[in-house]
């Protein structure tokens, strides 16, 4: 069932991206073209992780990833909701912080460190992964801007403010996640622990 849902979501995103690409070309609107063109490459990340790193991420985890990419890259950059809705950028970066926490939990599970015996280490590790992913994402946006002449980081009009607020939003998301994670660790059960069990096959 989850595999069907994953394939359906992936198909919808690809179709929407292709339609948006045609519309952008027809209307000579190339401002968001970098996000539109690079979206299919972003969608390949789970496949790359599975094939190259030999990590059996679950369909459930892929569904979460695709939904996040649809919100952040397609709606945010492609449709340009980042400029049209003032809170959308902060919202998606807050979600990125939460998603990064899930990535960290998956890594902990791979290395069999996901027990509640050393919750302090787990939380520190999760924060570390969040900042690594947030930093890498900003570097990718910078590289795309430099290569294609786009302005995904809004460095032209905001300097480093946009980058810093993006990382702060991710930090807030991770703080919320870790507070819940810590509370649940005392009971050794809860929503986060249920999700963690479903991240890998």
JSON list of C-alpha atoms in Angstrom, two decimals:
[
{"chain": "A", "resi": 1, "resn": "UNK", "atom": "CA", "xyz": [0.00, 0.00, 0.00]},
{"chain": "A", "resi": 2, "resn": "UNK", "atom": "CA", "xyz": [2.76, 2.45, 0.95]},
{"chain": "A", "resi": 3, "resn": "UNK", "atom": "CA", "xyz": [4.62, 1.65, -2.27]},
{"chain": "A", "resi": 4, "resn": "UNK", "atom": "CA", "xyz": [1.54, 2.56, -4.32]},
{"chain": "A", "resi": 5, "resn": "UNK", "atom": "CA", "xyz": [1.10, 5.81, -2.41]},
{"chain": "A", "resi": 6, "resn": "UNK", "atom": "CA", "xyz": [4.80, 6.62, -2.92]},
{"chain": "A", "resi": 7, "resn": "UNK", "atom": "CA", "xyz": [4.60, 5.99, -6.67]},
{"chain": "A", "resi": 8, "resn": "UNK", "atom": "CA", "xyz": [1.39, 8.03, -6.95]},
{"chain": "A", "resi": 9, "resn": "UNK", "atom": "CA", "xyz": [2.91, 11.02, -5.12]},
{"chain": "A", "resi": 10, "resn": "UNK", "atom": "CA", "xyz": [6.09, 10.78, -7.20]},
{"chain": "A", "resi": 11, "resn": "UNK", "atom": "CA", "xyz": [4.09, 10.66, -10.45]},
{"chain": "A", "resi": 12, "resn": "UNK", "atom": "CA", "xyz": [2.00, 13.68, -9.45]},
{"chain": "A", "resi": 13, "resn": "UNK", "atom": "CA", "xyz": [5.10, 15.72, -8.60]},
{"chain": "A", "resi": 14, "resn": "UNK", "atom": "CA", "xyz": [6.83, 14.87, -11.90]},
{"chain": "A", "resi": 15, "resn": "UNK", "atom": "CA", "xyz": [3.71, 15.70, -13.93]},
{"chain": "A", "resi": 16, "resn": "UNK", "atom": "CA", "xyz": [3.21, 19.00, -12.08]},
{"chain": "A", "resi": 17, "resn": "UNK", "atom": "CA", "xyz": [6.87, 19.88, -12.57]},
{"chain": "A", "resi": 18, "resn": "UNK", "atom": "CA", "xyz": [6.70, 19.13, -16.30]},
{"chain": "A", "resi": 19, "resn": "UNK", "atom": "CA", "xyz": [3.53, 21.20, -16.74]},
{"chain": "A", "resi": 20, "resn": "UNK", "atom": "CA", "xyz": [5.11, 24.09, -14.83]},
{"chain": "A", "resi": 21, "resn": "UNK", "atom": "CA", "xyz": [8.22, 23.86, -17.01]},
{"chain": "A", "resi": 22, "resn": "UNK", "atom": "CA", "xyz": [6.13, 24.09, -20.19]},
{"chain": "A", "resi": 23, "resn": "UNK", "atom": "CA", "xyz": [4.15, 26.99, -18.77]},
{"chain": "A", "resi": 24, "resn": "UNK", "atom": "CA", "xyz": [7.31, 28.85, -17.76]},
{"chain": "A", "resi": 25, "resn": "UNK", "atom": "CA", "xyz": [8.78, 28.43, -21.23]},
{"chain": "A", "resi": 26, "resn": "UNK", "atom": "CA", "xyz": [5.52, 29.50, -22.91]},
{"chain": "A", "resi": 27, "resn": "UNK", "atom": "CA", "xyz": [5.21, 32.63, -20.78]},
{"chain": "A", "resi": 28, "resn": "UNK", "atom": "CA", "xyz": [8.96, 33.41, -20.88]},
{"chain": "A", "resi": 29, "resn": "UNK", "atom": "CA", "xyz": [9.05, 33.24, -17.09]},
{"chain": "A", "resi": 30, "resn": "UNK", "atom": "CA", "xyz": [12.48, 31.90, -16.24]},
{"chain": "A", "resi": 31, "resn": "UNK", "atom": "CA", "xyz": [12.80, 33.23, -12.69]},
{"chain": "A", "resi": 32, "resn": "UNK", "atom": "CA", "xyz": [12.04, 29.86, -11.07]},
{"chain": "A", "resi": 33, "resn": "UNK", "atom": "CA", "xyz": [13.45, 27.70, -13.87]},
{"chain": "A", "resi": 34, "resn": "UNK", "atom": "CA", "xyz": [16.39, 26.46, -11.77]},
{"chain": "A", "resi": 35, "resn": "UNK", "atom": "CA", "xyz": [14.06, 24.97, -9.13]},
{"chain": "A", "resi": 36, "resn": "UNK", "atom": "CA", "xyz": [11.89, 23.40, -11.84]},
{"chain": "A", "resi": 37, "resn": "UNK", "atom": "CA", "xyz": [14.80, 21.84, -13.73]},
{"chain": "A", "resi": 38, "resn": "UNK", "atom": "CA", "xyz": [16.60, 20.52, -10.64]},
{"chain": "A", "resi": 39, "resn": "UNK", "atom": "CA", "xyz": [13.49, 19.03, -9.01]},
{"chain": "A", "resi": 40, "resn": "UNK", "atom": "CA", "xyz": [13.75, 15.64, -10.82]},
{"chain": "A", "resi": 41, "resn": "UNK", "atom": "CA", "xyz": [17.37, 15.41, -9.68]},
{"chain": "A", "resi": 42, "resn": "UNK", "atom": "CA", "xyz": [16.32, 16.03, -6.09]},
{"chain": "A", "resi": 43, "resn": "UNK", "atom": "CA", "xyz": [13.74, 13.27, -6.36]},
{"chain": "A", "resi": 44, "resn": "UNK", "atom": "CA", "xyz": [16.53, 10.82, -7.21]},
{"chain": "A", "resi": 45, "resn": "UNK", "atom": "CA", "xyz": [18.14, 11.20, -3.77]},
{"chain": "A", "resi": 46, "resn": "UNK", "atom": "CA", "xyz": [16.33, 8.17, -2.22]},
{"chain": "A", "resi": 47, "resn": "UNK", "atom": "CA", "xyz": [17.36, 6.01, -5.17]},
{"chain": "A", "resi": 48, "resn": "UNK", "atom": "CA", "xyz": [20.97, 7.18, -4.85]},
{"chain": "A", "resi": 49, "resn": "UNK", "atom": "CA", "xyz": [20.95, 6.46, -1.13]},
{"chain": "A", "resi": 50, "resn": "UNK", "atom": "CA", "xyz": [19.54, 3.00, -1.75]},
{"chain": "A", "resi": 51, "resn": "UNK", "atom": "CA", "xyz": [21.78, 2.06, -4.68]},
{"chain": "A", "resi": 52, "resn": "UNK", "atom": "CA", "xyz": [25.11, 3.65, -3.75]},
{"chain": "A", "resi": 53, "resn": "UNK", "atom": "CA", "xyz": [25.03, 3.73, 0.05]},
{"chain": "A", "resi": 54, "resn": "UNK", "atom": "CA", "xyz": [23.16, 0.41, 0.23]},
{"chain": "A", "resi": 55, "resn": "UNK", "atom": "CA", "xyz": [20.70, 1.76, 2.80]},
{"chain": "A", "resi": 56, "resn": "UNK", "atom": "CA", "xyz": [17.25, 0.21, 2.66]},
{"chain": "A", "resi": 57, "resn": "UNK", "atom": "CA", "xyz": [15.11, 3.26, 3.36]},
{"chain": "A", "resi": 58, "resn": "UNK", "atom": "CA", "xyz": [11.41, 2.46, 3.52]},
{"chain": "A", "resi": 59, "resn": "UNK", "atom": "CA", "xyz": [8.61, 3.58, 1.24]},
{"chain": "A", "resi": 60, "resn": "UNK", "atom": "CA", "xyz": [7.19, 5.37, 4.29]},
{"chain": "A", "resi": 61, "resn": "UNK", "atom": "CA", "xyz": [10.36, 7.48, 4.58]},
{"chain": "A", "resi": 62, "resn": "UNK", "atom": "CA", "xyz": [10.30, 8.21, 0.84]},
{"chain": "A", "resi": 63, "resn": "UNK", "atom": "CA", "xyz": [6.70, 9.43, 1.09]},
{"chain": "A", "resi": 64, "resn": "UNK", "atom": "CA", "xyz": [7.73, 11.91, 3.80]},
{"chain": "A", "resi": 65, "resn": "UNK", "atom": "CA", "xyz": [10.69, 13.03, 1.65]},
{"chain": "A", "resi": 66, "resn": "UNK", "atom": "CA", "xyz": [8.61, 13.54, -1.51]},
{"chain": "A", "resi": 67, "resn": "UNK", "atom": "CA", "xyz": [5.93, 15.52, 0.33]},
{"chain": "A", "resi": 68, "resn": "UNK", "atom": "CA", "xyz": [8.60, 17.75, 1.84]},
{"chain": "A", "resi": 69, "resn": "UNK", "atom": "CA", "xyz": [10.28, 18.32, -1.56]},
{"chain": "A", "resi": 70, "resn": "UNK", "atom": "CA", "xyz": [6.90, 19.11, -3.11]},
{"chain": "A", "resi": 71, "resn": "UNK", "atom": "CA", "xyz": [6.29, 21.77, -0.47]},
{"chain": "A", "resi": 72, "resn": "UNK", "atom": "CA", "xyz": [9.80, 23.23, -0.39]},
{"chain": "A", "resi": 73, "resn": "UNK", "atom": "CA", "xyz": [11.02, 23.00, -3.97]},
{"chain": "A", "resi": 74, "resn": "UNK", "atom": "CA", "xyz": [7.92, 22.83, -6.16]},
{"chain": "A", "resi": 75, "resn": "UNK", "atom": "CA", "xyz": [5.48, 25.06, -4.26]},
{"chain": "A", "resi": 76, "resn": "UNK", "atom": "CA", "xyz": [8.12, 27.19, -2.58]},
{"chain": "A", "resi": 77, "resn": "UNK", "atom": "CA", "xyz": [10.60, 27.82, -5.40]},
{"chain": "A", "resi": 78, "resn": "UNK", "atom": "CA", "xyz": [8.75, 26.59, -8.50]},
{"chain": "A", "resi": 79, "resn": "UNK", "atom": "CA", "xyz": [5.36, 28.22, -7.87]},
{"chain": "A", "resi": 80, "resn": "UNK", "atom": "CA", "xyz": [7.20, 30.92, -5.88]},
{"chain": "A", "resi": 81, "resn": "UNK", "atom": "CA", "xyz": [5.11, 30.72, -2.73]},
{"chain": "A", "resi": 82, "resn": "UNK", "atom": "CA", "xyz": [8.18, 31.90, -0.83]},
{"chain": "A", "resi": 83, "resn": "UNK", "atom": "CA", "xyz": [7.55, 35.39, -2.20]},
{"chain": "A", "resi": 84, "resn": "UNK", "atom": "CA", "xyz": [3.75, 35.18, -2.36]},
{"chain": "A", "resi": 85, "resn": "UNK", "atom": "CA", "xyz": [3.16, 33.94, 1.22]},
{"chain": "A", "resi": 86, "resn": "UNK", "atom": "CA", "xyz": [5.41, 35.66, 3.75]},
{"chain": "A", "resi": 87, "resn": "UNK", "atom": "CA", "xyz": [5.53, 32.77, 6.26]},
{"chain": "A", "resi": 88, "resn": "UNK", "atom": "CA", "xyz": [5.95, 29.91, 3.78]},
{"chain": "A", "resi": 89, "resn": "UNK", "atom": "CA", "xyz": [9.76, 30.06, 3.69]},
{"chain": "A", "resi": 90, "resn": "UNK", "atom": "CA", "xyz": [10.08, 29.89, 7.48]},
{"chain": "A", "resi": 91, "resn": "UNK", "atom": "CA", "xyz": [7.46, 27.13, 7.59]},
{"chain": "A", "resi": 92, "resn": "UNK", "atom": "CA", "xyz": [9.24, 24.88, 5.09]},
{"chain": "A", "resi": 93, "resn": "UNK", "atom": "CA", "xyz": [12.60, 25.40, 6.76]},
{"chain": "A", "resi": 94, "resn": "UNK", "atom": "CA", "xyz": [11.03, 24.54, 10.11]},
{"chain": "A", "resi": 95, "resn": "UNK", "atom": "CA", "xyz": [9.79, 21.34, 8.45]},
{"chain": "A", "resi": 96, "resn": "UNK", "atom": "CA", "xyz": [13.29, 20.78, 7.08]},
{"chain": "A", "resi": 97, "resn": "UNK", "atom": "CA", "xyz": [14.58, 20.81, 10.65]},
{"chain": "A", "resi": 98, "resn": "UNK", "atom": "CA", "xyz": [12.05, 18.15, 11.61]},
{"chain": "A", "resi": 99, "resn": "UNK", "atom": "CA", "xyz": [12.80, 16.09, 8.50]},
{"chain": "A", "resi": 100, "resn": "UNK", "atom": "CA", "xyz": [16.53, 16.31, 9.23]},
{"chain": "A", "resi": 101, "resn": "UNK", "atom": "CA", "xyz": [15.80, 14.91, 12.69]},
{"chain": "A", "resi": 102, "resn": "UNK", "atom": "CA", "xyz": [14.17, 11.91, 11.04]},
{"chain": "A", "resi": 103, "resn": "UNK", "atom": "CA", "xyz": [17.27, 11.44, 8.89]},
{"chain": "A", "resi": 104, "resn": "UNK", "atom": "CA", "xyz": [19.37, 11.51, 12.06]},
{"chain": "A", "resi": 105, "resn": "UNK", "atom": "CA", "xyz": [17.11, 8.90, 13.69]},
{"chain": "A", "resi": 106, "resn": "UNK", "atom": "CA", "xyz": [17.53, 6.68, 10.63]},
{"chain": "A", "resi": 107, "resn": "UNK", "atom": "CA", "xyz": [21.33, 7.00, 10.90]},
{"chain": "A", "resi": 108, "resn": "UNK", "atom": "CA", "xyz": [21.19, 6.15, 14.59]},
{"chain": "A", "resi": 109, "resn": "UNK", "atom": "CA", "xyz": [19.10, 3.12, 13.78]},
{"chain": "A", "resi": 110, "resn": "UNK", "atom": "CA", "xyz": [21.57, 1.98, 11.09]},
{"chain": "A", "resi": 111, "resn": "UNK", "atom": "CA", "xyz": [24.41, 2.08, 13.60]},
{"chain": "A", "resi": 112, "resn": "UNK", "atom": "CA", "xyz": [22.24, 0.54, 16.32]},
{"chain": "A", "resi": 113, "resn": "UNK", "atom": "CA", "xyz": [22.47, 3.65, 18.51]},
{"chain": "A", "resi": 114, "resn": "UNK", "atom": "CA", "xyz": [18.77, 4.43, 18.62]},
{"chain": "A", "resi": 115, "resn": "UNK", "atom": "CA", "xyz": [18.15, 3.16, 22.14]},
{"chain": "A", "resi": 116, "resn": "UNK", "atom": "CA", "xyz": [17.02, 5.43, 24.95]},
{"chain": "A", "resi": 117, "resn": "UNK", "atom": "CA", "xyz": [20.02, 4.48, 27.12]},
{"chain": "A", "resi": 118, "resn": "UNK", "atom": "CA", "xyz": [22.08, 7.43, 25.87]},
{"chain": "A", "resi": 119, "resn": "UNK", "atom": "CA", "xyz": [19.41, 9.96, 25.01]},
{"chain": "A", "resi": 120, "resn": "UNK", "atom": "CA", "xyz": [21.79, 12.90, 25.54]},
{"chain": "A", "resi": 121, "resn": "UNK", "atom": "CA", "xyz": [24.15, 11.59, 22.84]},
{"chain": "A", "resi": 122, "resn": "UNK", "atom": "CA", "xyz": [21.22, 10.97, 20.50]},
{"chain": "A", "resi": 123, "resn": "UNK", "atom": "CA", "xyz": [19.94, 14.53, 20.87]},
{"chain": "A", "resi": 124, "resn": "UNK", "atom": "CA", "xyz": [23.39, 16.06, 20.34]},
{"chain": "A", "resi": 125, "resn": "UNK", "atom": "CA", "xyz": [23.85, 13.84, 17.27]},
{"chain": "A", "resi": 126, "resn": "UNK", "atom": "CA", "xyz": [20.44, 14.88, 15.91]},
{"chain": "A", "resi": 127, "resn": "UNK", "atom": "CA", "xyz": [21.29, 18.58, 16.27]},
{"chain": "A", "resi": 128, "resn": "UNK", "atom": "CA", "xyz": [24.59, 17.94, 14.49]},
{"chain": "A", "resi": 129, "resn": "UNK", "atom": "CA", "xyz": [22.87, 16.26, 11.54]},
{"chain": "A", "resi": 130, "resn": "UNK", "atom": "CA", "xyz": [20.33, 19.10, 11.34]},
{"chain": "A", "resi": 131, "resn": "UNK", "atom": "CA", "xyz": [23.06, 21.72, 11.01]},
{"chain": "A", "resi": 132, "resn": "UNK", "atom": "CA", "xyz": [24.99, 19.62, 8.48]},
{"chain": "A", "resi": 133, "resn": "UNK", "atom": "CA", "xyz": [21.91, 19.23, 6.27]},
{"chain": "A", "resi": 134, "resn": "UNK", "atom": "CA", "xyz": [20.91, 22.89, 6.67]},
{"chain": "A", "resi": 135, "resn": "UNK", "atom": "CA", "xyz": [24.43, 24.00, 5.77]},
{"chain": "A", "resi": 136, "resn": "UNK", "atom": "CA", "xyz": [24.64, 21.67, 2.77]},
{"chain": "A", "resi": 137, "resn": "UNK", "atom": "CA", "xyz": [21.24, 22.89, 1.53]},
{"chain": "A", "resi": 138, "resn": "UNK", "atom": "CA", "xyz": [22.38, 26.50, 1.67]},
{"chain": "A", "resi": 139, "resn": "UNK", "atom": "CA", "xyz": [25.58, 25.57, -0.18]},
{"chain": "A", "resi": 140, "resn": "UNK", "atom": "CA", "xyz": [23.52, 23.85, -2.88]},
{"chain": "A", "resi": 141, "resn": "UNK", "atom": "CA", "xyz": [21.31, 26.92, -3.25]},
{"chain": "A", "resi": 142, "resn": "UNK", "atom": "CA", "xyz": [24.43, 29.11, -3.47]},
{"chain": "A", "resi": 143, "resn": "UNK", "atom": "CA", "xyz": [25.94, 26.85, -6.15]},
{"chain": "A", "resi": 144, "resn": "UNK", "atom": "CA", "xyz": [22.73, 26.89, -8.20]},
{"chain": "A", "resi": 145, "resn": "UNK", "atom": "CA", "xyz": [22.48, 30.67, -7.92]},
{"chain": "A", "resi": 146, "resn": "UNK", "atom": "CA", "xyz": [26.08, 31.06, -9.09]},
{"chain": "A", "resi": 147, "resn": "UNK", "atom": "CA", "xyz": [25.71, 28.58, -11.95]},
{"chain": "A", "resi": 148, "resn": "UNK", "atom": "CA", "xyz": [22.32, 29.68, -13.27]},
{"chain": "A", "resi": 149, "resn": "UNK", "atom": "CA", "xyz": [22.21, 33.30, -12.20]},
{"chain": "A", "resi": 150, "resn": "UNK", "atom": "CA", "xyz": [19.12, 32.70, -10.05]},
{"chain": "A", "resi": 151, "resn": "UNK", "atom": "CA", "xyz": [18.41, 34.17, -6.63]},
{"chain": "A", "resi": 152, "resn": "UNK", "atom": "CA", "xyz": [17.21, 31.24, -4.49]},
{"chain": "A", "resi": 153, "resn": "UNK", "atom": "CA", "xyz": [19.07, 32.57, -1.45]},
{"chain": "A", "resi": 154, "resn": "UNK", "atom": "CA", "xyz": [17.81, 36.14, -1.94]},
{"chain": "A", "resi": 155, "resn": "UNK", "atom": "CA", "xyz": [21.39, 37.26, -1.35]},
{"chain": "A", "resi": 156, "resn": "UNK", "atom": "CA", "xyz": [20.89, 40.20, -3.70]},
{"chain": "A", "resi": 157, "resn": "UNK", "atom": "CA", "xyz": [18.11, 41.80, -1.66]},
{"chain": "A", "resi": 158, "resn": "UNK", "atom": "CA", "xyz": [18.74, 40.45, 1.86]},
{"chain": "A", "resi": 159, "resn": "UNK", "atom": "CA", "xyz": [22.44, 39.68, 2.13]},
{"chain": "A", "resi": 160, "resn": "UNK", "atom": "CA", "xyz": [22.92, 36.82, 4.60]},
{"chain": "A", "resi": 161, "resn": "UNK", "atom": "CA", "xyz": [19.63, 37.45, 6.42]},
{"chain": "A", "resi": 162, "resn": "UNK", "atom": "CA", "xyz": [17.66, 34.89, 4.40]},
{"chain": "A", "resi": 163, "resn": "UNK", "atom": "CA", "xyz": [20.28, 32.19, 4.95]},
{"chain": "A", "resi": 164, "resn": "UNK", "atom": "CA", "xyz": [20.47, 32.86, 8.68]},
{"chain": "A", "resi": 165, "resn": "UNK", "atom": "CA", "xyz": [16.69, 32.88, 9.15]},
{"chain": "A", "resi": 166, "resn": "UNK", "atom": "CA", "xyz": [16.44, 29.66, 7.14]},
{"chain": "A", "resi": 167, "resn": "UNK", "atom": "CA", "xyz": [18.92, 27.95, 9.46]},
{"chain": "A", "resi": 168, "resn": "UNK", "atom": "CA", "xyz": [17.22, 29.40, 12.54]},
{"chain": "A", "resi": 169, "resn": "UNK", "atom": "CA", "xyz": [13.87, 28.03, 11.36]},
{"chain": "A", "resi": 170, "resn": "UNK", "atom": "CA", "xyz": [15.44, 24.59, 10.90]},
{"chain": "A", "resi": 171, "resn": "UNK", "atom": "CA", "xyz": [16.88, 24.91, 14.42]},
{"chain": "A", "resi": 172, "resn": "UNK", "atom": "CA", "xyz": [13.44, 25.73, 15.86]},
{"chain": "A", "resi": 173, "resn": "UNK", "atom": "CA", "xyz": [11.98, 22.68, 14.11]},
{"chain": "A", "resi": 174, "resn": "UNK", "atom": "CA", "xyz": [14.71, 20.45, 15.54]},
{"chain": "A", "resi": 175, "resn": "UNK", "atom": "CA", "xyz": [14.23, 21.90, 19.04]},
{"chain": "A", "resi": 176, "resn": "UNK", "atom": "CA", "xyz": [10.51, 21.11, 18.94]},
{"chain": "A", "resi": 177, "resn": "UNK", "atom": "CA", "xyz": [11.29, 17.60, 17.68]},
{"chain": "A", "resi": 178, "resn": "UNK", "atom": "CA", "xyz": [13.93, 16.92, 20.33]},
{"chain": "A", "resi": 179, "resn": "UNK", "atom": "CA", "xyz": [11.73, 18.14, 23.18]},
{"chain": "A", "resi": 180, "resn": "UNK", "atom": "CA", "xyz": [9.04, 15.66, 22.12]},
{"chain": "A", "resi": 181, "resn": "UNK", "atom": "CA", "xyz": [11.70, 12.99, 21.56]},
{"chain": "A", "resi": 182, "resn": "UNK", "atom": "CA", "xyz": [13.11, 13.51, 25.05]},
{"chain": "A", "resi": 183, "resn": "UNK", "atom": "CA", "xyz": [9.68, 13.34, 26.69]},
{"chain": "A", "resi": 184, "resn": "UNK", "atom": "CA", "xyz": [8.80, 10.19, 24.76]},
{"chain": "A", "resi": 185, "resn": "UNK", "atom": "CA", "xyz": [12.15, 8.60, 25.65]},
{"chain": "A", "resi": 186, "resn": "UNK", "atom": "CA", "xyz": [11.11, 8.60, 29.30]},
{"chain": "A", "resi": 187, "resn": "UNK", "atom": "CA", "xyz": [8.14, 6.41, 28.39]},
{"chain": "A", "resi": 188, "resn": "UNK", "atom": "CA", "xyz": [10.11, 4.55, 25.69]},
{"chain": "A", "resi": 189, "resn": "UNK", "atom": "CA", "xyz": [7.15, 4.93, 23.37]},
{"chain": "A", "resi": 190, "resn": "UNK", "atom": "CA", "xyz": [5.26, 7.56, 21.38]},
{"chain": "A", "resi": 191, "resn": "UNK", "atom": "CA", "xyz": [4.79, 8.95, 17.89]},
{"chain": "A", "resi": 192, "resn": "UNK", "atom": "CA", "xyz": [8.47, 9.57, 17.15]},
{"chain": "A", "resi": 193, "resn": "UNK", "atom": "CA", "xyz": [9.43, 6.04, 18.18]},
{"chain": "A", "resi": 194, "resn": "UNK", "atom": "CA", "xyz": [6.66, 4.63, 15.96]},
{"chain": "A", "resi": 195, "resn": "UNK", "atom": "CA", "xyz": [7.92, 6.71, 13.03]},
{"chain": "A", "resi": 196, "resn": "UNK", "atom": "CA", "xyz": [11.53, 5.67, 13.69]},
{"chain": "A", "resi": 197, "resn": "UNK", "atom": "CA", "xyz": [10.56, 2.01, 13.43]},
{"chain": "A", "resi": 198, "resn": "UNK", "atom": "CA", "xyz": [9.18, 2.65, 9.92]},
{"chain": "A", "resi": 199, "resn": "UNK", "atom": "CA", "xyz": [12.08, 4.67, 8.48]},
{"chain": "A", "resi": 200, "resn": "UNK", "atom": "CA", "xyz": [14.09, 1.66, 7.29]},
{"chain": "A", "resi": 201, "resn": "UNK", "atom": "CA", "xyz": [13.09, -1.66, 5.80]}
]
